[in-house]
Short mmCIF file of C-alpha atoms in Angstrom, two decimals:
data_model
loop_
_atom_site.label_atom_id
_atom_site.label_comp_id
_atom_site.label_asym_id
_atom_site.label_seq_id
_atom_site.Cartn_x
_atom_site.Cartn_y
_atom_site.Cartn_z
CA UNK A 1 119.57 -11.71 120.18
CA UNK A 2 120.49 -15.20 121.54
CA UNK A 3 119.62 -14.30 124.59
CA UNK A 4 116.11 -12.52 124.03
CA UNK A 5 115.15 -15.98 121.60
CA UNK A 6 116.11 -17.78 124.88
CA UNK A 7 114.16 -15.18 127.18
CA UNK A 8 111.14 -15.82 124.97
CA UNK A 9 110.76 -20.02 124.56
CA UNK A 10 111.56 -19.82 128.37
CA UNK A 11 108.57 -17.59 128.89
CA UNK A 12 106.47 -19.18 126.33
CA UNK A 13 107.19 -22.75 128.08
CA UNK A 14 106.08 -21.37 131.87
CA UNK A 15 103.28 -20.01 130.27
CA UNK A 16 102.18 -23.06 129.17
CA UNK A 17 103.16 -25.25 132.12
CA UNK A 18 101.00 -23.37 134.32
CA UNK A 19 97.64 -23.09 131.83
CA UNK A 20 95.08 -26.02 133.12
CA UNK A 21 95.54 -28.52 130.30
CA UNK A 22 92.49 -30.49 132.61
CA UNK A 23 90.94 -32.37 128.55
CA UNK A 24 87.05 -31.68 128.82
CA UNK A 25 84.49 -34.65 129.75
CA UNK A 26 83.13 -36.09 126.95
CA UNK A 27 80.29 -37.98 128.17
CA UNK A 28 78.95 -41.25 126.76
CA UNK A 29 75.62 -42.07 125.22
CA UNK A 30 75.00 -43.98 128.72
CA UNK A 31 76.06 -41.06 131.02
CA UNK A 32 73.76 -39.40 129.40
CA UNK A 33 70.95 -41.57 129.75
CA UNK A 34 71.51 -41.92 133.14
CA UNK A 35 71.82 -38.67 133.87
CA UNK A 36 68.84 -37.65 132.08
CA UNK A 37 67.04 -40.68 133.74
CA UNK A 38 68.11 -38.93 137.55
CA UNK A 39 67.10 -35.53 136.41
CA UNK A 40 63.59 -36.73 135.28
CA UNK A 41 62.99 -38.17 138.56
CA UNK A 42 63.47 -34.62 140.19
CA UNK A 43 61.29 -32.88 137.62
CA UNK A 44 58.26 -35.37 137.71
CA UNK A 45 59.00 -34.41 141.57
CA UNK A 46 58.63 -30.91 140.90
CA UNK A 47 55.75 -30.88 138.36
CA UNK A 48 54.01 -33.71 140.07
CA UNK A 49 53.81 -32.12 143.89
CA UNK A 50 53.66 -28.89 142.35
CA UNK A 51 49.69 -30.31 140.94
CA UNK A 52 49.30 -31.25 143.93
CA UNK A 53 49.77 -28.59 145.61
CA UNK A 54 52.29 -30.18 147.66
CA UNK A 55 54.67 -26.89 148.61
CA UNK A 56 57.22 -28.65 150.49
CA UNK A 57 57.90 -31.60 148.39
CA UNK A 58 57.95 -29.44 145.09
CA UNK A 59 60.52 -26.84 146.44
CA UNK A 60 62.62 -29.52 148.16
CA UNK A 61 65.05 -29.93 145.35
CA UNK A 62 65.81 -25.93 145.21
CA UNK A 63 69.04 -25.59 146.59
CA UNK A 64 69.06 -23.51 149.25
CA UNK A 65 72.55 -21.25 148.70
CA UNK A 66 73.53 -17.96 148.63
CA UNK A 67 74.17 -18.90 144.70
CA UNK A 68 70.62 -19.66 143.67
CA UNK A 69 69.21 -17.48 141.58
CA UNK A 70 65.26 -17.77 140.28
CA UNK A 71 64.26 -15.53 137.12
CA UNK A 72 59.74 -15.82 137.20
CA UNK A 73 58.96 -13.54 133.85
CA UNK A 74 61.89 -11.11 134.79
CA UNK A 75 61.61 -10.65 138.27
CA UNK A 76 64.89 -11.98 139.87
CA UNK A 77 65.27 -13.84 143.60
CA UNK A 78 67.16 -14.94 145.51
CA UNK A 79 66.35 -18.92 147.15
CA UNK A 80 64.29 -16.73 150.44
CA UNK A 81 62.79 -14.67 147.69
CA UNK A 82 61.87 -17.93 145.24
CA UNK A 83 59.98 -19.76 148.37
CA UNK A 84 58.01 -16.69 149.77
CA UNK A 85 56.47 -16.16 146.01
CA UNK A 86 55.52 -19.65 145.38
CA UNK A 87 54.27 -19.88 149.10
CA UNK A 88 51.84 -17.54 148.41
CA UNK A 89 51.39 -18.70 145.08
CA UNK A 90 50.67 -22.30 146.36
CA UNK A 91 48.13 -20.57 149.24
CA UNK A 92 45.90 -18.60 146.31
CA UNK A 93 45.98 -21.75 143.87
CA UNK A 94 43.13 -24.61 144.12
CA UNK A 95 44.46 -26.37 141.27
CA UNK A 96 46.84 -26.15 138.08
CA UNK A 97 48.08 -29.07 135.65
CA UNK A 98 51.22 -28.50 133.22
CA UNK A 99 51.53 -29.92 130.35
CA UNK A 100 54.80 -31.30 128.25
CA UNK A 101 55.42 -30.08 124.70
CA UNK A 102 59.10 -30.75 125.21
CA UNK A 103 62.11 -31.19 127.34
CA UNK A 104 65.84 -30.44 126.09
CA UNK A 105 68.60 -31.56 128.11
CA UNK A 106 72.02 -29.80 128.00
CA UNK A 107 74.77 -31.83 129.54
CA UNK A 108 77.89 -29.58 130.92
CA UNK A 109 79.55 -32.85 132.79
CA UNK A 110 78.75 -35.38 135.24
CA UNK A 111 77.61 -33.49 137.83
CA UNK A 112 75.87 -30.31 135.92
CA UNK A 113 73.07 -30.39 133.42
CA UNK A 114 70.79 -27.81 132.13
CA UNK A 115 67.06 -29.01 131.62
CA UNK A 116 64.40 -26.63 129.76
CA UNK A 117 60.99 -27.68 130.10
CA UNK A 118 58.36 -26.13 127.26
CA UNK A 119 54.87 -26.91 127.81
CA UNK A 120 51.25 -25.13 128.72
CA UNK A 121 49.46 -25.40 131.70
CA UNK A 122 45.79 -24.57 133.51
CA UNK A 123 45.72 -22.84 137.01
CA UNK A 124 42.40 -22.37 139.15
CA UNK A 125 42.72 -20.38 142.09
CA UNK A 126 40.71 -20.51 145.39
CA UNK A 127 38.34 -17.95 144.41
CA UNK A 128 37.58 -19.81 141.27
CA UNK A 129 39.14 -17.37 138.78
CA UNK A 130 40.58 -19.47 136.30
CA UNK A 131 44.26 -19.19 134.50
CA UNK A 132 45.56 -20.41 131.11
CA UNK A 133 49.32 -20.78 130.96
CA UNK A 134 50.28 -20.96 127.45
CA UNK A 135 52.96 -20.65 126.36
CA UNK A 136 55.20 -22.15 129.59
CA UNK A 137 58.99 -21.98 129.67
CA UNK A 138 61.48 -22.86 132.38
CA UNK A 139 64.82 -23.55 131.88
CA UNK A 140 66.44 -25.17 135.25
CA UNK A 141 70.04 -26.03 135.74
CA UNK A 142 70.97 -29.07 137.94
CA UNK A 143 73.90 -29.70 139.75
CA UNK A 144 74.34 -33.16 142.33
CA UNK A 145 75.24 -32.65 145.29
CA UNK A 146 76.17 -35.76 148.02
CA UNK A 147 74.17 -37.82 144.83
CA UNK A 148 71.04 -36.13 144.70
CA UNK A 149 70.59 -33.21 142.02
CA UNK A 150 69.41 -30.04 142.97
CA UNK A 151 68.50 -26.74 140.78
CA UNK A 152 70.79 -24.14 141.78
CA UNK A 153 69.00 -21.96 138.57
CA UNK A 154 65.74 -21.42 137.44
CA UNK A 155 64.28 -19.31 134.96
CA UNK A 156 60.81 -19.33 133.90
CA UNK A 157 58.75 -17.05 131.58
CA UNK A 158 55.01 -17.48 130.95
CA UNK A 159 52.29 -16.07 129.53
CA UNK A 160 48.87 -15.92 131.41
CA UNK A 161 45.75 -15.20 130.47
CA UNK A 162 41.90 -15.12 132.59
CA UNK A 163 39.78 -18.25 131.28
CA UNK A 164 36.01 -16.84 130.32
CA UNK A 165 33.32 -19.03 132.47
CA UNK A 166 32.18 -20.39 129.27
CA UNK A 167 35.29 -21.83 128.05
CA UNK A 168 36.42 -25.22 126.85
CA UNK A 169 39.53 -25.12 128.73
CA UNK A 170 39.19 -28.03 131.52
CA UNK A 171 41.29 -28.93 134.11
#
C-alpha cells in the first residue's frame, strides 16, 4: 500500500512539474491604451485608403500567411483569395464612406488583440448604382509582428441594399 501511496505523489509531482505554470499577462490600463492607440492607427489606415480607393495601402496591413483566414458574409478565403475579391471590388467601386457606431477592443496580450468595428456605410459603384451598407460588422484580430500589427483574421458580415435614385442617402 506504501508503495502504491508512493507510486502515486511521485506521479502526481511529474505531472505537475512538466504542466506550463507560464502566470497569464495581465495588462495595465497603459498597455492598453497604447495598444489600442497602435491598432487605431492601422484601422484609420484601412478605413481611410479603403474611401479612397487606395487598394494597396488598405490591404497592406493583411498579413500575407498561409494562416490568414478572411470570413466576407460567410464566404471563407484564404490571404490570395481576400485580395482578388477586394481587387475587383475596389475596380467596380467609384466611391463608399463607412461610418463608426462603435469599436470594441479585446486584448489577448501584448502582441494579440481582437478589434470589432460596428458601423454603416454608403458604396457607389462605377456605373452609378448606388449601395447602402447598414448594418456593417467586422471583427479583425491583430497580431505585431517586427513592431508593426498586422490582421492575421478578418471577419465581416454586412447587409446591402440598392439606394432608389430619389433617396436621401448622400455620400
Amino acid at each position: 500500500m506504501k508503495k502504491l501511496t508512493l507510486t502515486i505523489l511521485t506521479l502526481a509531482s511529474l505531472l505537475l512539474a512538466s504542466c506550463d505554470t507560464k502566470k497569464i499577462e495581465v495588462l495595465s490600463d497603459q498597455d492598453k491604451a497604447t495598444i489600442k492607440m497602435e491598432v487605431e492607427v492601422v484601422i484609420n489606415q484601412i478605413v481611410e485608403n479603403s474611401e479612397a480607393g487606395n487598394f494597396e495601402k488598405a490591404t497592406e496591413p493583411y498579413l500575407n500567411s498561409p494562416e490568414f483566414i478572411a470570413i466576407s458574409n460567410g464566404v471563407l478565403a484564404d490571404y490570395t483569395g481576400f485580395i482578388k475579391s477586394n481587387k475587383e471590388y475596389f475596380g467596380a467601386v467609384d466611391h463608399q464612406k463607412y461610418n463608426e457606431t462603435r469599436i470594441l477592443f479585446t486584448y489577448i496580450d501584448k502582441k494579440n488583440v481582437i478589434m470589432t468595428f460596428i458601423g454603416t456605410g454608403h458604396a457607389t459603384f462605377k456605373d452609378k448604382q448606388q449601395f447602402k451598407i447598414d448594418p456593417f460588422a467586422a471583427t479583425l484580430v491583430f497580431k505585431k509582428i517586427d513592431d508593426s500589427w498586422k490582421v492575421t483574421y478578418s471577419n465581416e458580415f454586412a447587409t446591402i441594399t440598392p439606394v432608389a435614385e430619389n433617396s436621401a442617402i448622400t455620400k
